[in-house]
Amino acid sequence: MLDTKPKKGWKFRVHEIIYEADTPLGKWFDILLFILIIISVLLVMFESVKWIDATYHRTLLVLEWIVTILFTIEYIARIITIKKPWKYIFSFYGIIDFLSTIPLYLSYIFAGSQALLAIRAFRLIRVFRILKLVQFLGEASQLKKALKASRAKITVFLFAVLIVAVILGTVMYLIEGEEAGFTSIPTSIYWTIVTLTTVGYGDIAPITAQGQLIATIIMLLGYGIIAVPTGIVTAEMGKSGDGTKKPAEEPYVHVNTQACTTCAREGHRDGAKYCFNCGSEL
Amino acid sequence: MLDTKPKKGWKFRVHEIIYEADTPLGKWFDILLFILIIISVLLVMFESVKWIDATYHRTLLVLEWIVTILFTIEYIARIITIKKPWKYIFSFYGIIDFLSTIPLYLSYIFAGSQALLAIRAFRLIRVFRILKLVQFLGEASQLKKALKASRAKITVFLFAVLIVAVILGTVMYLIEGEEAGFTSIPTSIYWTIVTLTTVGYGDIAPITAQGQLIATIIMLLGYGIIAVPTGIVTAEMGKSGDGTKKPAEEPYVHVNTQACTTCAREGHRDGAKYCFNCGSEL
Amino acid sequence: MLDTKPKKGWKFRVHEIIYEADTPLGKWFDILLFILIIISVLLVMFESVKWIDATYHRTLLVLEWIVTILFTIEYIARIITIKKPWKYIFSFYGIIDFLSTIPLYLSYIFAGSQALLAIRAFRLIRVFRILKLVQFLGEASQLKKALKASRAKITVFLFAVLIVAVILGTVMYLIEGEEAGFTSIPTSIYWTIVTLTTVGYGDIAPITAQGQLIATIIMLLGYGIIAVPTGIVTAEMGKSGDGTKKPAEEPYVHVNTQACTTCAREGHRDGAKYCFNCGSEL
Amino acid sequence: MLDTKPKKGWKFRVHEIIYEADTPLGKWFDILLFILIIISVLLVMFESVKWIDATYHRTLLVLEWIVTILFTIEYIARIITIKKPWKYIFSFYGIIDFLSTIPLYLSYIFAGSQALLAIRAFRLIRVFRILKLVQFLGEASQLKKALKASRAKITVFLFAVLIVAVILGTVMYLIEGEEAGFTSIPTSIYWTIVTLTTVGYGDIAPITAQGQLIATIIMLLGYGIIAVPTGIVTAEMGKSGDGTKKPAEEPYVHVNTQACTTCAREGHRDGAKYCFNCGSEL
């Protein structure tokens, strides 16, 4: 932020508000955006409930238009104030933003495209960007670290679970007939995972004695192996917990919420003068 | 308890019995109150069971009146014997006590207000006050400490679970039609949480192949992430467990069950002469 | 076992075989008894399955009589060879042994008393006595120690779960009507525990929007608090695991499977000459 | 691999490709085999789905024949290139390979033997052999070590769960009648395990008040004891995690994926010249 004059144009100030959360205005913008996203998601939900849609159709449509226009303004502002617009447009958030703005316009061209409004739910992921502001950052990063460290173990585990599900699902298909709902091997595998994870819908359930015996074995297996991912994450979390006690050993710098004005990349270290990604001045 | 004369009036003695549990009489009062609360809750339960209410309606009503009168006496005694009655009346327990005493009287003025009797269940929370007497205090406080320490992590976790539920619930609503029970997005989100937490009622269950595939992913996700809160609490509990080994490092005093006669605040240290909250003599 | 002559009568030898597992014959007796118990339990199971009972009624009855006569012989032998028979007769195993021997005789006097045969399932507990022989002893005792150490914490936890179930069950009863299956408060509490423990039968399920919202909260609550008992036991197990590394610090003696000939009490230390319970010579 | 000439025949080279994964060709063979196995399993799955089988029956049969012929070639190659073919034929993988190759041939002799095609699912276990190639080996072995170390504890635990299920299942059979679905003791035991593991299908559910009370106890029991296996594995995993920090203390050599040309035994240490199992030169 120790920059020179020319940058201090209105574009730069808008960029600072939209993309960053260091200034009071930037914080307010993020909070307002968060509320707007929640409202837009609630609107989509309400429209899907028949009696609400029947009673308040007009109100919902008006609110939908207000949200869409605000989203459109935000989307255009994001494109204008960034130096390399294409980088934003084809970034993950850029695509989500576009897809959550367009459906209402499309619904006047193509019928049924209103269903795309549901994509707005994905904008909720932005909440994590806003959460960065508060104390939760440290917690989330610790969680993420523990999950990342145990990624390989969890992959092996899920692989083993899937193979067990395929084998036992096939066995159940051979034992139980059509009447019990085991109509095909994929359905049987679906049932095996429903049982192994202890979800147990009950839409499909074994009725023969042999089927119930194998179901019992699957349940005990599921009950026993639920311990494995728990053990993995717990052990990892214990380690990462120890790690935080001696931060001096692992080089660690504080990262702020500033975003590059050129490529919109975040996660620059405090006091950084150049974007670590594209090299342009911050 | 090393106080002067004037306080030794009947009000003080009754206060000691009702609000404290240090004296034998105070202990007996707490145990009797606990039994009375359990009886009152059982009465409400029995009244809700149709055949019991039809057969023993008269007996239940008489017992209900006895409990209500005893609660009324207790409530009045609590108000009279405390120095600042309004502090008690508008405290959490004060409101619960009032709401659990009034319904039967109201039922003669407004029909249907008998449903409020169910509020009595909340009085069960008092049980924790009585449990203070026994060895469980230490255990509960350790649990509470571990939960408090992992509060931020659990919030992040629940937030992530909710966002995943909203997104996947919306996806399921688009994939599965009305026939499978996914009638609206809120219902789909409800189903997603039912699946993610491995509850699995089965009142709503996917019937299409794509729906079952996504359901399988949700289940494995739920099975995998159940490890996260467990890991958090376990790691925290392990830490707090270590803490108990060196109690010298964290200053710790024994707390008794005495309550201030002025503001009803509890948790005074042994031998305290003045209330730590309002400063009046104990 | 370094005893004097007079004891070396047949009673003593039979006692050694029946009550102890140190000698080869004693081991064989225990294994045979274990097989006999399993057979007796399987017989009761088969009799309860209609088509098996209809087809093999005669065979099952004959086998039932053989098992009953062998159990009778064992029961009489146990009484004769012990010095203080009443101590055995009124011990936990004594009562189980008596109740699992008597039903077939009673069925000729009172109709329907054959249902008591199911009590034989309790004899399965004896399996743990036989398992003592093998390596599992250490494992089981470690498990038991961890569970014992966390007993108080688990009690507090279960208490809290029950109070939450009563309160939320009552709330659900008021919100959901009869149609959804919430016919009475006890039924609602049953449903709350079914949900909280993530069992989720689906015989009762909320149908109103508010009911589904509260159900969602209960599920997330259940999903979150399942971490608590796991955390407790894991922390405790971690501790007891550490304990086994330095057995020198906690005085520990090896215990054999010998039982006192007078009072049938087990768990004497190796080389003990007198029963630690009744003082009579071993 | 530093061997002498005569071995360098085509048999040796094929053996190296089929049984080992050290050479680039060996790696490619394993990956191709993996893809072929997945395809064969998918074919069996598709055939079991009625509408797919009805529409694409011809295509599926042709693909089935291609897979079967490739499997036959592989099976013959494995027998020819190994020095002691019987060792392979009667090994676990040998039998699986034979059983997954034969069904299509048999289906022309015996009707219905096509169901045996499902055995191909077992070939998926080979995936673990291929996974050896990648980073997952270390993770899997650590998981395996933790599971192996807690084997005895888990056995005791499962035994206790089974005995509890038998006893409580019998009690439920006596309490709940035929109407609730508790038609026999084995069915009741099945239901108890469904409840204890928190699966909860809901095909069988208690309807009497006493039955629901016992069901509640079983659920809380299940909820409480799920902590036990988790605690066991977590504690064990924590230990093995510590072990990896000081690998110098436990002698450890790197193992390659080479298989003996004589006995097909795997797991030779890097640079080994002779099979550790049968002593023949590698």
mmCIF file of N, CA and C in Angstrom, chain A residues 30-88:
data_model
loop_
_atom_site.group_PDB
_atom_site.id
_atom_site.type_symbol
_atom_site.label_atom_id
_atom_site.label_comp_id
_atom_site.label_asym_id
_atom_site.label_seq_id
_atom_site.Cartn_x
_atom_site.Cartn_y
_atom_site.Cartn_z
ATOM 1 N N ASP A 30 -17.719 -6.605 1.782
ATOM 2 C CA ASP A 30 -17.745 -8.064 1.916
ATOM 3 C C ASP A 30 -18.958 -8.527 2.705
ATOM 4 N N ILE A 31 -19.264 -7.810 3.772
ATOM 5 C CA ILE A 31 -20.402 -8.206 4.612
ATOM 6 C C ILE A 31 -21.711 -8.044 3.836
ATOM 7 N N LEU A 32 -21.853 -6.892 3.113
ATOM 8 C CA LEU A 32 -23.051 -6.674 2.302
ATOM 9 C C LEU A 32 -23.179 -7.760 1.231
ATOM 10 N N LEU A 33 -22.069 -8.076 0.583
ATOM 11 C CA LEU A 33 -22.074 -9.111 -0.450
ATOM 12 C C LEU A 33 -22.532 -10.445 0.131
ATOM 13 N N PHE A 34 -22.016 -10.758 1.328
ATOM 14 C CA PHE A 34 -22.368 -12.003 2.005
ATOM 15 C C PHE A 34 -23.880 -12.065 2.239
ATOM 16 N N ILE A 35 -24.435 -10.946 2.753
ATOM 17 C CA ILE A 35 -25.888 -10.891 3.014
ATOM 18 C C ILE A 35 -26.652 -11.068 1.698
ATOM 19 N N LEU A 36 -26.188 -10.403 0.638
ATOM 20 C CA LEU A 36 -26.838 -10.492 -0.677
ATOM 21 C C LEU A 36 -26.828 -11.942 -1.186
ATOM 22 N N ILE A 37 -25.698 -12.615 -1.018
ATOM 23 C CA ILE A 37 -25.598 -14.016 -1.459
ATOM 24 C C ILE A 37 -26.594 -14.882 -0.694
ATOM 25 N N ILE A 38 -26.636 -14.704 0.635
ATOM 26 C CA ILE A 38 -27.570 -15.477 1.458
ATOM 27 C C ILE A 38 -29.005 -15.222 0.986
ATOM 28 N N ILE A 39 -29.345 -13.927 0.752
ATOM 29 C CA ILE A 39 -30.700 -13.598 0.285
ATOM 30 C C ILE A 39 -30.981 -14.305 -1.048
ATOM 31 N N SER A 40 -30.011 -14.251 -1.968
ATOM 32 C CA SER A 40 -30.225 -14.856 -3.286
ATOM 33 C C SER A 40 -30.437 -16.362 -3.176
ATOM 34 N N VAL A 41 -29.689 -17.013 -2.258
ATOM 35 C CA VAL A 41 -29.862 -18.457 -2.054
ATOM 36 C C VAL A 41 -31.230 -18.736 -1.448
ATOM 37 N N LEU A 42 -31.641 -17.917 -0.472
ATOM 38 C CA LEU A 42 -32.955 -18.106 0.145
ATOM 39 C C LEU A 42 -34.065 -17.929 -0.882
ATOM 40 N N LEU A 43 -33.893 -16.952 -1.800
ATOM 41 C CA LEU A 43 -34.896 -16.742 -2.853
ATOM 42 C C LEU A 43 -35.073 -18.001 -3.697
ATOM 43 N N VAL A 44 -33.949 -18.589 -4.101
ATOM 44 C CA VAL A 44 -34.006 -19.818 -4.905
ATOM 45 C C VAL A 44 -34.722 -20.930 -4.127
ATOM 46 N N MET A 45 -34.404 -21.022 -2.830
ATOM 47 C CA MET A 45 -35.059 -22.026 -1.986
ATOM 48 C C MET A 45 -36.564 -21.806 -1.943
ATOM 49 N N PHE A 46 -36.967 -20.580 -1.658
ATOM 50 C CA PHE A 46 -38.391 -20.276 -1.518
ATOM 51 C C PHE A 46 -39.151 -20.564 -2.816
ATOM 52 N N GLU A 47 -38.515 -20.214 -3.954
ATOM 53 C CA GLU A 47 -39.185 -20.451 -5.237
ATOM 54 C C GLU A 47 -39.452 -21.937 -5.467
ATOM 55 N N SER A 48 -38.583 -22.791 -4.869
ATOM 56 C CA SER A 48 -38.749 -24.231 -5.095
ATOM 57 C C SER A 48 -39.866 -24.824 -4.243
ATOM 58 N N VAL A 49 -40.265 -24.083 -3.167
ATOM 59 C CA VAL A 49 -41.371 -24.561 -2.336
ATOM 60 C C VAL A 49 -42.668 -24.120 -3.007
ATOM 61 N N LYS A 50 -43.514 -25.078 -3.355
ATOM 62 C CA LYS A 50 -44.685 -24.772 -4.188
ATOM 63 C C LYS A 50 -45.613 -23.727 -3.588
ATOM 64 N N TRP A 51 -46.047 -23.927 -2.334
ATOM 65 C CA TRP A 51 -47.042 -22.993 -1.786
ATOM 66 C C TRP A 51 -46.474 -21.582 -1.633
ATOM 67 N N ILE A 52 -45.174 -21.462 -1.322
ATOM 68 C CA ILE A 52 -44.590 -20.116 -1.209
ATOM 69 C C ILE A 52 -44.570 -19.459 -2.586
ATOM 70 N N ASP A 53 -44.159 -20.228 -3.595
ATOM 71 C CA ASP A 53 -44.082 -19.681 -4.943
ATOM 72 C C ASP A 53 -45.463 -19.261 -5.446
ATOM 73 N N ALA A 54 -46.473 -20.057 -5.122
ATOM 74 C CA ALA A 54 -47.836 -19.752 -5.563
ATOM 75 C C ALA A 54 -48.348 -18.458 -4.923
ATOM 76 N N THR A 55 -48.030 -18.265 -3.641
ATOM 77 C CA THR A 55 -48.570 -17.121 -2.905
ATOM 78 C C THR A 55 -47.797 -15.829 -3.179
ATOM 79 N N TYR A 56 -46.467 -15.936 -3.166
ATOM 80 C CA TYR A 56 -45.643 -14.717 -3.254
ATOM 81 C C TYR A 56 -44.863 -14.625 -4.572
ATOM 82 N N HIS A 57 -45.376 -15.201 -5.652
ATOM 83 C CA HIS A 57 -44.630 -15.253 -6.898
ATOM 84 C C HIS A 57 -44.109 -13.884 -7.324
ATOM 85 N N ARG A 58 -44.984 -12.866 -7.268
ATOM 86 C CA ARG A 58 -44.647 -11.501 -7.708
ATOM 87 C C ARG A 58 -43.480 -10.931 -6.886
ATOM 88 N N THR A 59 -43.615 -10.975 -5.536
ATOM 89 C CA THR A 59 -42.585 -10.455 -4.636
ATOM 90 C C THR A 59 -41.246 -11.142 -4.908
ATOM 91 N N LEU A 60 -41.282 -12.458 -5.060
ATOM 92 C CA LEU A 60 -40.041 -13.201 -5.282
ATOM 93 C C LEU A 60 -39.376 -12.765 -6.583
ATOM 94 N N LEU A 61 -40.201 -12.539 -7.621
ATOM 95 C CA LEU A 61 -39.648 -12.152 -8.920
ATOM 96 C C LEU A 61 -38.973 -10.782 -8.831
ATOM 97 N N VAL A 62 -39.639 -9.850 -8.139
ATOM 98 C CA VAL A 62 -39.062 -8.504 -7.978
ATOM 99 C C VAL A 62 -37.729 -8.596 -7.243
ATOM 100 N N LEU A 63 -37.725 -9.310 -6.127
ATOM 101 C CA LEU A 63 -36.490 -9.463 -5.346
ATOM 102 C C LEU A 63 -35.408 -10.129 -6.192
ATOM 103 N N GLU A 64 -35.812 -11.117 -6.983
ATOM 104 C CA GLU A 64 -34.882 -11.834 -7.853
ATOM 105 C C GLU A 64 -34.217 -10.857 -8.823
ATOM 106 N N TRP A 65 -35.019 -9.927 -9.371
ATOM 107 C CA TRP A 65 -34.480 -8.938 -10.307
ATOM 108 C C TRP A 65 -33.518 -7.978 -9.610
ATOM 109 N N ILE A 66 -33.868 -7.570 -8.395
ATOM 110 C CA ILE A 66 -32.976 -6.669 -7.639
ATOM 111 C C ILE A 66 -31.635 -7.356 -7.407
ATOM 112 N N VAL A 67 -31.684 -8.588 -6.933
ATOM 113 C CA VAL A 67 -30.449 -9.335 -6.677
ATOM 114 C C VAL A 67 -29.638 -9.487 -7.965
ATOM 115 N N THR A 68 -30.327 -9.828 -9.063
ATOM 116 C CA THR A 68 -29.630 -10.040 -10.340
ATOM 117 C C THR A 68 -28.944 -8.758 -10.806
ATOM 118 N N ILE A 69 -29.640 -7.613 -10.672
ATOM 119 C CA ILE A 69 -29.051 -6.338 -11.104
ATOM 120 C C ILE A 69 -27.830 -6.004 -10.247
ATOM 121 N N LEU A 70 -27.946 -6.203 -8.941
ATOM 122 C CA LEU A 70 -26.803 -5.926 -8.050
ATOM 123 C C LEU A 70 -25.625 -6.841 -8.397
ATOM 124 N N PHE A 71 -25.925 -8.097 -8.685
ATOM 125 C CA PHE A 71 -24.872 -9.040 -9.071
ATOM 126 C C PHE A 71 -24.220 -8.597 -10.383
ATOM 127 N N THR A 72 -25.054 -8.103 -11.314
ATOM 128 C CA THR A 72 -24.539 -7.647 -12.607
ATOM 129 C C THR A 72 -23.575 -6.476 -12.407
ATOM 130 N N ILE A 73 -24.000 -5.500 -11.577
ATOM 131 C CA ILE A 73 -23.146 -4.343 -11.289
ATOM 132 C C ILE A 73 -21.822 -4.808 -10.691
ATOM 133 N N GLU A 74 -21.909 -5.718 -9.708
ATOM 134 C CA GLU A 74 -20.696 -6.218 -9.056
ATOM 135 C C GLU A 74 -19.775 -6.904 -10.076
ATOM 136 N N TYR A 75 -20.387 -7.715 -10.954
ATOM 137 C CA TYR A 75 -19.598 -8.469 -11.938
ATOM 138 C C TYR A 75 -18.869 -7.519 -12.892
ATOM 139 N N ILE A 76 -19.596 -6.512 -13.376
ATOM 140 C CA ILE A 76 -18.985 -5.531 -14.285
ATOM 141 C C ILE A 76 -17.877 -4.763 -13.559
ATOM 142 N N ALA A 77 -18.149 -4.348 -12.311
ATOM 143 C CA ALA A 77 -17.152 -3.605 -11.539
ATOM 144 C C ALA A 77 -15.880 -4.427 -11.357
ATOM 145 N N ARG A 78 -16.056 -5.720 -11.117
ATOM 146 C CA ARG A 78 -14.895 -6.603 -10.940
ATOM 147 C C ARG A 78 -14.058 -6.642 -12.220
ATOM 148 N N ILE A 79 -14.736 -6.698 -13.369
ATOM 149 C CA ILE A 79 -14.024 -6.780 -14.650
ATOM 150 C C ILE A 79 -13.303 -5.469 -14.952
ATOM 151 N N ILE A 80 -13.987 -4.342 -14.718
ATOM 152 C CA ILE A 80 -13.410 -3.036 -15.051
ATOM 153 C C ILE A 80 -12.190 -2.708 -14.201
ATOM 154 N N THR A 81 -12.277 -2.974 -12.898
ATOM 155 C CA THR A 81 -11.242 -2.484 -11.990
ATOM 156 C C THR A 81 -10.002 -3.369 -11.933
ATOM 157 N N ILE A 82 -10.040 -4.514 -12.610
ATOM 158 C CA ILE A 82 -8.854 -5.375 -12.572
ATOM 159 C C ILE A 82 -8.033 -5.131 -13.831
ATOM 160 N N LYS A 83 -6.695 -5.314 -13.729
ATOM 161 C CA LYS A 83 -5.852 -5.001 -14.887
ATOM 162 C C LYS A 83 -5.925 -6.060 -15.975
ATOM 163 N N LYS A 84 -5.981 -7.343 -15.560
ATOM 164 C CA LYS A 84 -6.095 -8.419 -16.556
ATOM 165 C C LYS A 84 -7.443 -9.108 -16.400
ATOM 166 N N PRO A 85 -8.505 -8.531 -17.008
ATOM 167 C CA PRO A 85 -9.869 -9.053 -16.784
ATOM 168 C C PRO A 85 -10.011 -10.534 -17.089
ATOM 169 N N TRP A 86 -9.290 -11.035 -18.126
ATOM 170 C CA TRP A 86 -9.480 -12.437 -18.513
ATOM 171 C C TRP A 86 -9.071 -13.407 -17.418
ATOM 172 N N LYS A 87 -8.062 -12.984 -16.653
ATOM 173 C CA LYS A 87 -7.621 -13.848 -15.544
ATOM 174 C C LYS A 87 -8.752 -14.039 -14.540
ATOM 175 N N TYR A 88 -9.503 -12.940 -14.280
ATOM 176 C CA TYR A 88 -10.627 -13.043 -13.347
ATOM 177 C C TYR A 88 -11.766 -13.836 -13.970
#
